[in-house]
Amino acid sequence: MILPLSKPIKTTTGTEVSELLVPNGTTLLLSVLGANINPDMWGEDAREWKPERWLKPLPEKVIEAHMPGIYSHLMTFLGGGRACIGFKFSQLEMKVVLAVLLASFKFEDSGKKIKWKFPGIAVPVVEGNDATHPSLPMVVSLVDKR
């Protein structure tokens, strides 16, 4: 099967290719994070947290890509027949947990440099630590409610 690429890429040998030969039976993985923060689609500020981004019309490239996301073409819960059936519950659960935690605790950066690994799904690990499990240290302290 020939997989056409949306734009040409350079191989490790420097050759430019615009399609890839994918043998039958090959398992392909899609980077949900990569799709959600692709600067070619979302603009140079794609990695910045900007909720106002969704209050205006989406970039034309995002609409033309027809990514099967449930919200604003984001791939977080996918879409279509293989969409996450628990996405509404998970959103409600996240909102409740965040409301409780943010009212009671203060969260701060631990100062440790974080990198992301991709063993099938993206996971954070402390940079310089070849941990076999995810780790995202942070400083958590009680909020002073005086």
Tab-separated table of C-alpha atoms in Angstrom, residues 26-131:
chain	number	residue	atom	x	y	z
A	26	THR	CA	1.875	-3.139	9.219
A	27	THR	CA	0.585	-1.520	12.410
A	28	LEU	CA	0.532	2.266	12.140
A	29	LEU	CA	0.443	4.578	15.155
A	30	LEU	CA	-0.876	8.118	15.024
A	31	SER	CA	0.530	10.767	17.335
A	32	VAL	CA	-2.538	12.401	18.842
A	33	LEU	CA	-0.301	14.992	20.504
A	34	GLY	CA	1.481	15.637	17.203
A	35	ALA	CA	-1.838	16.215	15.425
A	36	ASN	CA	-3.077	18.502	18.200
A	37	ILE	CA	0.036	20.744	18.236
A	38	ASN	CA	1.167	20.627	14.610
A	39	PRO	CA	2.423	24.154	13.746
A	40	ASP	CA	1.711	23.520	10.046
A	41	MET	CA	-1.974	23.232	10.960
A	42	TRP	CA	-2.425	25.431	14.016
A	43	GLY	CA	0.266	28.088	13.453
A	44	GLU	CA	3.606	28.846	15.100
A	45	ASP	CA	1.957	29.208	18.531
A	46	ALA	CA	0.485	25.677	18.361
A	47	ARG	CA	2.327	24.569	21.534
A	48	GLU	CA	0.992	27.502	23.584
A	49	TRP	CA	-2.065	27.138	25.824
A	50	LYS	CA	-4.488	29.593	24.228
A	51	PRO	CA	-8.151	28.737	24.943
A	52	GLU	CA	-9.195	31.834	22.979
A	53	ARG	CA	-7.987	29.984	19.875
A	54	TRP	CA	-11.370	28.219	19.759
A	55	LEU	CA	-13.449	31.390	20.137
A	56	LYS	CA	-12.665	32.445	16.572
A	57	PRO	CA	-12.879	30.532	13.281
A	58	LEU	CA	-10.386	27.681	12.969
A	59	PRO	CA	-7.452	28.000	10.552
A	60	GLU	CA	-8.331	26.919	7.001
A	61	LYS	CA	-5.647	24.180	7.050
A	62	VAL	CA	-7.304	22.581	10.103
A	63	ILE	CA	-10.704	22.501	8.417
A	64	GLU	CA	-9.267	21.169	5.133
A	65	ALA	CA	-7.411	18.352	6.950
A	66	HIS	CA	-10.733	16.721	8.000
A	67	MET	CA	-9.210	15.306	11.194
A	68	PRO	CA	-11.867	13.166	12.906
A	69	GLY	CA	-11.857	14.975	16.239
A	70	ILE	CA	-14.973	15.516	18.335
A	71	TYR	CA	-14.062	19.109	19.269
A	72	SER	CA	-12.502	21.632	16.900
A	73	HIS	CA	-10.694	18.909	14.949
A	74	LEU	CA	-8.614	17.940	18.009
A	75	MET	CA	-7.697	14.262	18.110
A	76	THR	CA	-7.835	13.848	21.897
A	77	PHE	CA	-10.937	11.634	21.872
A	78	LEU	CA	-10.745	10.787	18.156
A	79	GLY	CA	-14.085	10.678	16.358
A	80	GLY	CA	-16.362	8.617	14.182
A	81	GLY	CA	-16.907	4.911	14.779
A	82	ARG	CA	-13.754	4.595	16.889
A	83	ALA	CA	-14.346	7.642	19.090
A	84	CYS	CA	-13.929	7.312	22.837
A	85	ILE	CA	-17.340	6.299	24.214
A	86	GLY	CA	-16.447	7.671	27.642
A	87	PHE	CA	-15.339	11.140	26.562
A	88	LYS	CA	-18.260	13.011	28.186
A	89	PHE	CA	-17.804	11.121	31.460
A	90	SER	CA	-14.043	11.699	31.432
A	91	GLN	CA	-14.552	15.431	30.856
A	92	LEU	CA	-17.022	15.685	33.720
A	93	GLU	CA	-14.685	13.700	35.959
A	94	MET	CA	-11.733	15.973	35.075
A	95	LYS	CA	-13.785	19.108	35.801
A	96	VAL	CA	-14.891	17.847	39.222
A	97	VAL	CA	-11.381	16.719	40.219
A	98	LEU	CA	-9.840	19.987	39.005
A	99	ALA	CA	-12.440	22.083	40.854
A	100	VAL	CA	-11.693	20.262	44.121
A	101	LEU	CA	-7.906	20.288	43.690
A	102	LEU	CA	-7.617	23.902	42.542
A	103	ALA	CA	-9.714	25.120	45.465
A	104	SER	CA	-7.539	23.302	48.003
A	105	PHE	CA	-4.002	23.198	46.613
A	106	LYS	CA	-1.435	25.398	44.935
A	107	PHE	CA	0.518	23.766	42.091
A	108	GLU	CA	4.005	24.885	41.111
A	109	ASP	CA	6.633	23.747	38.656
A	110	SER	CA	9.181	21.532	40.437
A	111	GLY	CA	11.969	23.033	38.347
A	112	LYS	CA	12.890	19.659	36.840
A	113	LYS	CA	13.214	19.577	33.053
A	114	ILE	CA	10.619	17.235	31.529
A	115	LYS	CA	10.852	15.328	28.254
A	116	TRP	CA	8.206	13.183	26.579
A	117	LYS	CA	8.571	9.515	25.616
A	118	PHE	CA	6.334	7.703	23.161
A	119	PRO	CA	5.945	3.992	24.010
A	120	GLY	CA	2.618	3.788	22.158
A	121	ILE	CA	1.248	6.788	24.071
A	122	ALA	CA	3.090	9.950	25.076
A	123	VAL	CA	4.271	9.974	28.700
A	124	PRO	CA	6.312	12.536	30.648
A	125	VAL	CA	9.592	11.588	32.349
A	126	VAL	CA	12.195	13.684	34.147
A	127	GLU	CA	14.923	14.574	31.662
A	128	GLY	CA	18.146	12.641	32.246
A	129	ASN	CA	16.240	9.850	33.978
A	130	ASP	CA	15.629	6.781	31.829
A	131	ALA	CA	12.648	5.826	33.960
